[in-house]
mmCIF file of C-alpha atoms and ligand atoms in Angstrom:
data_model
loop_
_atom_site.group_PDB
_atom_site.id
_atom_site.type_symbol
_atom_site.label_atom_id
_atom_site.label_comp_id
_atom_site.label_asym_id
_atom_site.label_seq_id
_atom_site.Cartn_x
_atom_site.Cartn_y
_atom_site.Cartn_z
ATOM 1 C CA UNK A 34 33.408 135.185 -9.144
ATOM 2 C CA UNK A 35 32.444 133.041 -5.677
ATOM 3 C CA UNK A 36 35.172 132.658 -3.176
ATOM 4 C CA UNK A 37 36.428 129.697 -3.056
ATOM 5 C CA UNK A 38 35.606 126.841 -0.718
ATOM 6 C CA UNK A 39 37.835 127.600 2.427
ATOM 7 C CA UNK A 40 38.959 124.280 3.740
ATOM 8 C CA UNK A 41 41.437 123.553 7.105
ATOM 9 C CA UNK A 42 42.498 120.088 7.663
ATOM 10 C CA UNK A 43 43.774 118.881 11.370
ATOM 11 C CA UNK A 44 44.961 115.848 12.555
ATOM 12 C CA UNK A 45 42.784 113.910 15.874
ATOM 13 C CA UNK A 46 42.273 110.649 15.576
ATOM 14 C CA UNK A 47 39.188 108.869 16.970
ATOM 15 C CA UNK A 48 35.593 107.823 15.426
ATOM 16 C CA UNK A 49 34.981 109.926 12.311
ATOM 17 C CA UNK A 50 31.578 110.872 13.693
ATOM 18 C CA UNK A 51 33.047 111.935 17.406
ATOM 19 C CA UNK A 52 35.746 113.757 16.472
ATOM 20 C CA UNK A 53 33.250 116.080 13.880
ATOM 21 C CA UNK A 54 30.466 116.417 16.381
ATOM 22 C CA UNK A 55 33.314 117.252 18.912
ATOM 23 C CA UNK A 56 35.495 119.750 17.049
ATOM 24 C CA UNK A 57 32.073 121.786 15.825
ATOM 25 C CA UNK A 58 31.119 121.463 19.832
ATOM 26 C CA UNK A 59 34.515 123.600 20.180
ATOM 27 C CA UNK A 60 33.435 126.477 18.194
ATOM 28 C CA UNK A 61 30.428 127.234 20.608
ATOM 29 C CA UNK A 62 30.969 130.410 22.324
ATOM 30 C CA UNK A 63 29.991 131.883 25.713
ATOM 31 C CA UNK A 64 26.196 133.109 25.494
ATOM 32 C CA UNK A 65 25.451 131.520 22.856
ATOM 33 C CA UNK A 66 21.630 130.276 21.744
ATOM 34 C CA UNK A 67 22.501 127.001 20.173
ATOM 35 C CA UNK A 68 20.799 124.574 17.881
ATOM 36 C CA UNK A 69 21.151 121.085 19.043
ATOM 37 C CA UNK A 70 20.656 118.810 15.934
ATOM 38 C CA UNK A 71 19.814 115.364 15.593
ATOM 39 C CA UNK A 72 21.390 111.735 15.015
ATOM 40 C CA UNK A 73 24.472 109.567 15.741
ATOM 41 C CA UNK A 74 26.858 112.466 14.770
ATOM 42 C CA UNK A 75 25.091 115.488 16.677
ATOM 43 C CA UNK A 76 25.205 113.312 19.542
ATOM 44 C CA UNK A 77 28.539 113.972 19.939
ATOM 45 C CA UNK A 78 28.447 117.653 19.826
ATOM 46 C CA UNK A 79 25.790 117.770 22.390
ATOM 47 C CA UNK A 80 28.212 115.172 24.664
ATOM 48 C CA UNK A 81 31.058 117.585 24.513
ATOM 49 C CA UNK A 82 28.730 120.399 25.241
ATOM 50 C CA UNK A 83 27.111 119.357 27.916
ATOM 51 C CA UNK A 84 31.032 118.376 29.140
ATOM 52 C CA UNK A 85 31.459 122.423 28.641
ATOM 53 C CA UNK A 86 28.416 123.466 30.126
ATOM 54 C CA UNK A 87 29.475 121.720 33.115
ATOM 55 C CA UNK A 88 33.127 123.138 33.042
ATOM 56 C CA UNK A 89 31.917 126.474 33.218
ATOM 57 C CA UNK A 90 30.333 127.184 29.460
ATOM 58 C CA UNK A 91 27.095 129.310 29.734
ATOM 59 C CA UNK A 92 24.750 128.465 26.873
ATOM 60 C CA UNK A 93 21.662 127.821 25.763
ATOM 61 C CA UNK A 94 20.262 124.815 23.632
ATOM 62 C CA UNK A 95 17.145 124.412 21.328
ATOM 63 C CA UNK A 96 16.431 121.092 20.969
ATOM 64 C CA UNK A 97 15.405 119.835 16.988
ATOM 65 C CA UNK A 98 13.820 117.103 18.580
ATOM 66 C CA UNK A 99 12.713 114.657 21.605
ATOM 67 C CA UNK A 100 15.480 112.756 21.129
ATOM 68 C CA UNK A 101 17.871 115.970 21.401
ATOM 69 C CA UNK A 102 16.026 117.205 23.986
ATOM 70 C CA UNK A 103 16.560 113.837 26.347
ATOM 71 C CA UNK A 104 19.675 113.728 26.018
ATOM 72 C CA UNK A 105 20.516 117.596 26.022
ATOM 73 C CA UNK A 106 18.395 117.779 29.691
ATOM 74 C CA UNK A 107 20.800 114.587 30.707
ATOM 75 C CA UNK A 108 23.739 116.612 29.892
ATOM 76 C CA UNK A 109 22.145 119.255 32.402
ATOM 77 C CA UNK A 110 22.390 122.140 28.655
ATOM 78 C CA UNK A 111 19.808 124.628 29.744
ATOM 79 C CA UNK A 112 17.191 124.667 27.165
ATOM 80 C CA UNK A 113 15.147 127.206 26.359
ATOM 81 C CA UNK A 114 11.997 127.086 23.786
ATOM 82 C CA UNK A 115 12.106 127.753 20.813
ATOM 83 C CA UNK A 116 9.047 130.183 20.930
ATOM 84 C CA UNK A 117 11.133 132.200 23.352
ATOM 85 C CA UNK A 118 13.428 133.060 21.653
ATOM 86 C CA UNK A 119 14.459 135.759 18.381
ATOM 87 C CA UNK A 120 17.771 134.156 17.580
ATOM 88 C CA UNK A 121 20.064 131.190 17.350
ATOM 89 C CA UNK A 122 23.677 131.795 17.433
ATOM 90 C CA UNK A 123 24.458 128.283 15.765
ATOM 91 C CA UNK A 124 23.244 124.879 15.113
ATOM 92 C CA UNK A 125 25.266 121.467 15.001
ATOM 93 C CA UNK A 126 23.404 119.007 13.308
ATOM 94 C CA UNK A 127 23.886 115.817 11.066
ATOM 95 C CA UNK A 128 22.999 114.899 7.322
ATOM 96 C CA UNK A 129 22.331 112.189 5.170
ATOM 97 C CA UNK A 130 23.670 113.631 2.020
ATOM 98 C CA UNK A 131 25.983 116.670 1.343
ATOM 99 C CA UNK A 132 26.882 117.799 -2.099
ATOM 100 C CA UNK A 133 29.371 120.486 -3.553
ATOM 101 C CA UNK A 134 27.439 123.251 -3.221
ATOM 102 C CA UNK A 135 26.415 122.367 0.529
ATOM 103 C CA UNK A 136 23.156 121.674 -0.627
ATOM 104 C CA UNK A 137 21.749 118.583 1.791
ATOM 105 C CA UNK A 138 19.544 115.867 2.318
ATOM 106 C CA UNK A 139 17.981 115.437 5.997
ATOM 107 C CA UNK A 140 15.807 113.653 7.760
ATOM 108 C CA UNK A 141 16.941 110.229 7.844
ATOM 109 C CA UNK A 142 15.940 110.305 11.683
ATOM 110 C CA UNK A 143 12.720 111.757 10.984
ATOM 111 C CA UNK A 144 13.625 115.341 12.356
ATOM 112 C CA UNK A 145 14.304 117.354 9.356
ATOM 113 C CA UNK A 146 10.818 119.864 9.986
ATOM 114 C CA UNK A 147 12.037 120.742 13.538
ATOM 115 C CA UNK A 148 16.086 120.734 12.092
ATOM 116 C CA UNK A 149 14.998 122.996 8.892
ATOM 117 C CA UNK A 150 12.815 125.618 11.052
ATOM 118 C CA UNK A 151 15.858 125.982 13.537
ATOM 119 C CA UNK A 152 18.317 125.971 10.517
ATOM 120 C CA UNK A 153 16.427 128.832 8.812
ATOM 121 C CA UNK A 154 16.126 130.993 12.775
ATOM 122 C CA UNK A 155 20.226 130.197 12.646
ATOM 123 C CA UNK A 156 22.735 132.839 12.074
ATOM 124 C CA UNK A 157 25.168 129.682 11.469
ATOM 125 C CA UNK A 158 24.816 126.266 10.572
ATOM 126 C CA UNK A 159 27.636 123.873 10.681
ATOM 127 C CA UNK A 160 26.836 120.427 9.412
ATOM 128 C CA UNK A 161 28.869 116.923 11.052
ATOM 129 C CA UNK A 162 29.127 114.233 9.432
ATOM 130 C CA UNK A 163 31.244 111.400 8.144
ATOM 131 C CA UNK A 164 32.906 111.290 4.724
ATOM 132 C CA UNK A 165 30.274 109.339 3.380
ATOM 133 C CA UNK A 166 27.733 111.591 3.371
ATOM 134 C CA UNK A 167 29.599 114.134 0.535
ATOM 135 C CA UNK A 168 28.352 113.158 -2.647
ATOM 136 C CA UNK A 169 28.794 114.618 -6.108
ATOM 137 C CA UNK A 170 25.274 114.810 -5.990
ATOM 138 C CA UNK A 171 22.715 114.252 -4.172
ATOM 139 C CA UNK A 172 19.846 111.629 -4.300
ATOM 140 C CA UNK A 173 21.272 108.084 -3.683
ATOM 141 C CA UNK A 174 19.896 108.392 -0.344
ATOM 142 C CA UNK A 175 15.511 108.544 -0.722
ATOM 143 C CA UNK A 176 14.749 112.372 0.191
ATOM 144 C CA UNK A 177 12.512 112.097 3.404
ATOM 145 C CA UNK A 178 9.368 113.995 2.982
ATOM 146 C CA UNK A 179 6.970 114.766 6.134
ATOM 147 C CA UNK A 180 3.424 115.100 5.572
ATOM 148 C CA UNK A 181 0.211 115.138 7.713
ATOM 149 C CA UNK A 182 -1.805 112.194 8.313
ATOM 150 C CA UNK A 183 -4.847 112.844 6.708
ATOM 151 C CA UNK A 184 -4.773 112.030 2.898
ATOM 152 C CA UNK A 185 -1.364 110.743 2.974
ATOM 153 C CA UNK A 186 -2.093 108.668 -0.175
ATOM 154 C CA UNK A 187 -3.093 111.437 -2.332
ATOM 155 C CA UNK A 188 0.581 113.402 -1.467
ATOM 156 C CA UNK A 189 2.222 110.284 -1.843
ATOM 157 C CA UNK A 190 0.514 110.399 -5.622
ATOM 158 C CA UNK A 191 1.563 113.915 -6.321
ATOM 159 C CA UNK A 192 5.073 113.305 -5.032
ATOM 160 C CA UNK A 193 5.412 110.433 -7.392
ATOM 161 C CA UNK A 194 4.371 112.695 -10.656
ATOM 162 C CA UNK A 195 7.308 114.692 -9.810
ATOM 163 C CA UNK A 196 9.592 111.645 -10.425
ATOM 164 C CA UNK A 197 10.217 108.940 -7.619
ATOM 165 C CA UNK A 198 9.107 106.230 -5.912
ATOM 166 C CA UNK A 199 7.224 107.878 -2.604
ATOM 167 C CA UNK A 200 7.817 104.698 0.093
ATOM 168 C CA UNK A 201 5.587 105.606 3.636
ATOM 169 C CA UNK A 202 8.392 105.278 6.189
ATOM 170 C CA UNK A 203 7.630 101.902 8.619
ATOM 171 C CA UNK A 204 9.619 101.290 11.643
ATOM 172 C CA UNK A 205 9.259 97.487 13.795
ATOM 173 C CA UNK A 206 6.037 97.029 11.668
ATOM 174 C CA UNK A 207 4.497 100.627 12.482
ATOM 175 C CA UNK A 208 3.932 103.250 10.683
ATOM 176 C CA UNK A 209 6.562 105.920 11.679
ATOM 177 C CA UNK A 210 5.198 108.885 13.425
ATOM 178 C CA UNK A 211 7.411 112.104 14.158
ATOM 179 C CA UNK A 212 7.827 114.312 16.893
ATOM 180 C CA UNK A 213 4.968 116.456 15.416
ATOM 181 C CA UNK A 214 2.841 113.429 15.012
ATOM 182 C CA UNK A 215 3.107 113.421 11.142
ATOM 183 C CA UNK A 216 4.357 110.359 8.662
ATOM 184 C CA UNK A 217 7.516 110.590 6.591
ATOM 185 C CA UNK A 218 7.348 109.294 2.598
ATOM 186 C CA UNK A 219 10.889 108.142 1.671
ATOM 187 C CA UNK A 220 10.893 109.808 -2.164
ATOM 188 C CA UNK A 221 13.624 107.576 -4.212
ATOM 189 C CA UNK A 222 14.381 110.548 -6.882
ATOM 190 C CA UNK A 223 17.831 109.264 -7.687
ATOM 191 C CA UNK A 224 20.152 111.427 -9.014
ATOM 192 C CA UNK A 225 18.800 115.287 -7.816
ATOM 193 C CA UNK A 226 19.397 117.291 -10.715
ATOM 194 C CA UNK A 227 18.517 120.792 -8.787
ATOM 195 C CA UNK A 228 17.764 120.751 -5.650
ATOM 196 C CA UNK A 229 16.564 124.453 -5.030
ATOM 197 C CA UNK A 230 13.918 123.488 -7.796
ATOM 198 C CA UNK A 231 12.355 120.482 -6.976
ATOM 199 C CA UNK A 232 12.695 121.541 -3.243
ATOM 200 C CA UNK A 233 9.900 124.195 -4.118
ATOM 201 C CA UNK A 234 7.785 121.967 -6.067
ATOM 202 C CA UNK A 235 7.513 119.476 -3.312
ATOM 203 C CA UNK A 236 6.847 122.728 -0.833
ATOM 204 C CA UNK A 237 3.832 123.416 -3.473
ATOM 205 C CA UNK A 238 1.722 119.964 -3.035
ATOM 206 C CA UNK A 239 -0.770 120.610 -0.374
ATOM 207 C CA UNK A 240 -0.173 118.114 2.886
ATOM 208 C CA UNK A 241 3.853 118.631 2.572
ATOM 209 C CA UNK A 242 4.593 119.807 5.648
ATOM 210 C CA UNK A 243 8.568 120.148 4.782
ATOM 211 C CA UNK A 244 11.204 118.544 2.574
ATOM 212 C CA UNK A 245 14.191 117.236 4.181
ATOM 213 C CA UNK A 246 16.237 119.186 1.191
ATOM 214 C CA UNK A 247 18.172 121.899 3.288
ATOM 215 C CA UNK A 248 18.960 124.061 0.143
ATOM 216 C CA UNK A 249 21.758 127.009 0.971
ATOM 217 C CA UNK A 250 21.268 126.462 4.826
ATOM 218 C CA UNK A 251 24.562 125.144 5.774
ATOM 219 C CA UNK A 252 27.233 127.826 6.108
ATOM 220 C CA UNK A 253 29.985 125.221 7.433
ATOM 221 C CA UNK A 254 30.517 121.062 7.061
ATOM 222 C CA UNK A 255 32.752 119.636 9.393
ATOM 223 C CA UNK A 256 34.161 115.967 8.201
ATOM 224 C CA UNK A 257 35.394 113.063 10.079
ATOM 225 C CA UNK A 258 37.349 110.569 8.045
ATOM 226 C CA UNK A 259 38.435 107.375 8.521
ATOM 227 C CA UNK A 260 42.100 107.808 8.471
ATOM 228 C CA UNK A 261 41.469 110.443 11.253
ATOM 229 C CA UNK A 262 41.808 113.794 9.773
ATOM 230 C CA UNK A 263 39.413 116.359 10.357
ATOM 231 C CA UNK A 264 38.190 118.837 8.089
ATOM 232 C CA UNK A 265 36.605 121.742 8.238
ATOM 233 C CA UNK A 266 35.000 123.192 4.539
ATOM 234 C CA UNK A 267 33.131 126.951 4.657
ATOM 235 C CA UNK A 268 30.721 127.698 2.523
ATOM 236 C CA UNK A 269 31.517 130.859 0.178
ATOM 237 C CA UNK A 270 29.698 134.071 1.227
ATOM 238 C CA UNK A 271 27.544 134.192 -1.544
ATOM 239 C CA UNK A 272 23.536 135.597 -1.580
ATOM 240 C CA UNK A 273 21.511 135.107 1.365
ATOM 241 C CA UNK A 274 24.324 133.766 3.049
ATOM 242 C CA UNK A 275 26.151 136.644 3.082
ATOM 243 C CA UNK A 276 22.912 138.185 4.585
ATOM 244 C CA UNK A 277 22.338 135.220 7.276
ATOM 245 C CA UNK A 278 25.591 134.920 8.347
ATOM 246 C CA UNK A 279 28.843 136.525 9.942
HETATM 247 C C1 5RP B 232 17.844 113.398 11.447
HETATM 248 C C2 5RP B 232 18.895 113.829 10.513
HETATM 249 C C3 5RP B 232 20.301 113.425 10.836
HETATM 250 O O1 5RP B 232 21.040 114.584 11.039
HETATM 251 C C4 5RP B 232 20.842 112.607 9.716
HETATM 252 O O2 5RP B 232 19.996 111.481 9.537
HETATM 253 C C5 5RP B 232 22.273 112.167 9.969
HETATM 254 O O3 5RP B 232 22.320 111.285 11.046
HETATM 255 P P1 5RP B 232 23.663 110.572 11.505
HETATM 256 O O4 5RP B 232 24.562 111.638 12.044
HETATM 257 O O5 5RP B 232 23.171 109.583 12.555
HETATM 258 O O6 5RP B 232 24.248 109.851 10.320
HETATM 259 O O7 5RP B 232 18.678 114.499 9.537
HETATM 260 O O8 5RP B 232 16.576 113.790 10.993
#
């Protein structure tokens, strides 16, 4: 039988985002390689670590994206690339969705192929979010799908035979590009039935370049909500977690 779902609950009291992006910025230790994630909530982490960074904290950040990267290099967090490096300690980043089983949706910021590579190098992942994003199940949010450029339209038809309603992602009238120059197609699935499956059949259409469903990737969520409480679910040791992480 699984372990069951550890869960701590503290009291802080402050924006539901800040306070999770905050308290997972607190369990970053010296020498670490961290992932810096992406979005409104893993701003705050990155804030409070470029606060302990500056009080003393030696670290090391990989970016998921530009947008990470900008304001990581504000917060003076030595970066270091990605290609240069075997390991990441941990990762902070956001979500869209998060179900029981920590199984997630990503990418509502458009940075789920740079967020899912640095999720998979990560011994750790701890997810910050909002109580809005759990969900009995995933899929009221569209699943964000990158894909190249070229042939777009034929993708967006072989997404759509698996079951949704493939929608190219426009932002202020243009087409949305992301960091790796690629468009996102906004798939409205509804309710995701099993994520681990149709996660590989989208990974099987030629011109995916990666869903934004982060199946068994988180190992801890960290939850702001609105009456202030904080807290702090793990993820049972169970499979390839148990493998990943310590
Ligand atoms: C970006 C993401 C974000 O982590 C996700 O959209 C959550 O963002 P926020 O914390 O702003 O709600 O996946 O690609």
């Amino acid at each position: 039988m699984e372990d069951p779902v550890t869960v701590r609950n503290h009291r802080v009291s402050g924006n539901p985002k800040r306070i999770a992006g905050e308290r997972a910025a607190e369990l970053v230790d010296d020498g670490m390689i961290v992932g810096l994630g992406t979005g409104s909530t893993a701003f705050y982490a990155i804030q409070r670590l470029g606060e302990r960074v500056r009080e003393g904290l030696r670290i090391r950040g990989v970016p998921t994206s530009e947008q990470s990267r900008i304001q990581a290099e504000r917060e003076r967090i030595p970066l270091v690339d990605f290609a240069e490096t075997t390991r990441i300690d941990l990762t902070i980043d956001g979500a869209d969705e998060i179900d029981p089983a920590f199984n997630l949706i990503k990418g509502g910021g458009g940075a789920l192929f740079r967020e899912k590579l640095v999720a998979t190098a990560s011994l750790r992942e701890i997810i910050v979010a909002d109580e809005s994003k759990l969900k009995d199940r995933l899929g009221a949010f569209p699943l964000p799908v990158e894909v190249v450029p070229f042939g777009w339209q034929f993708v967006q038809s072989k997404l759509e035979a698996l079951g949704c309603r493939a929608a190219l992602r426009v932002r202020e009238n243009r087409t949305f590009s992301t960091d790796n120059g690629n468009h996102i197609l906004d798939c409205a699935f509804g309710p995701i039935e099993a994520p681990e499956d149709l996660e590989r059949r989208i990974a099987a259409i030629c011109g995916v370049v990666e869903s934004g469903l982060f199946v068994g990737l988180a190992h801890r969520i960290v939850i702001g909500n609105a009456d202030g409480t904080l807290e702090e679910r793990d993820r049972p040791q169970c499979g390839v977690d148990a493998r990943r992480k310590t």
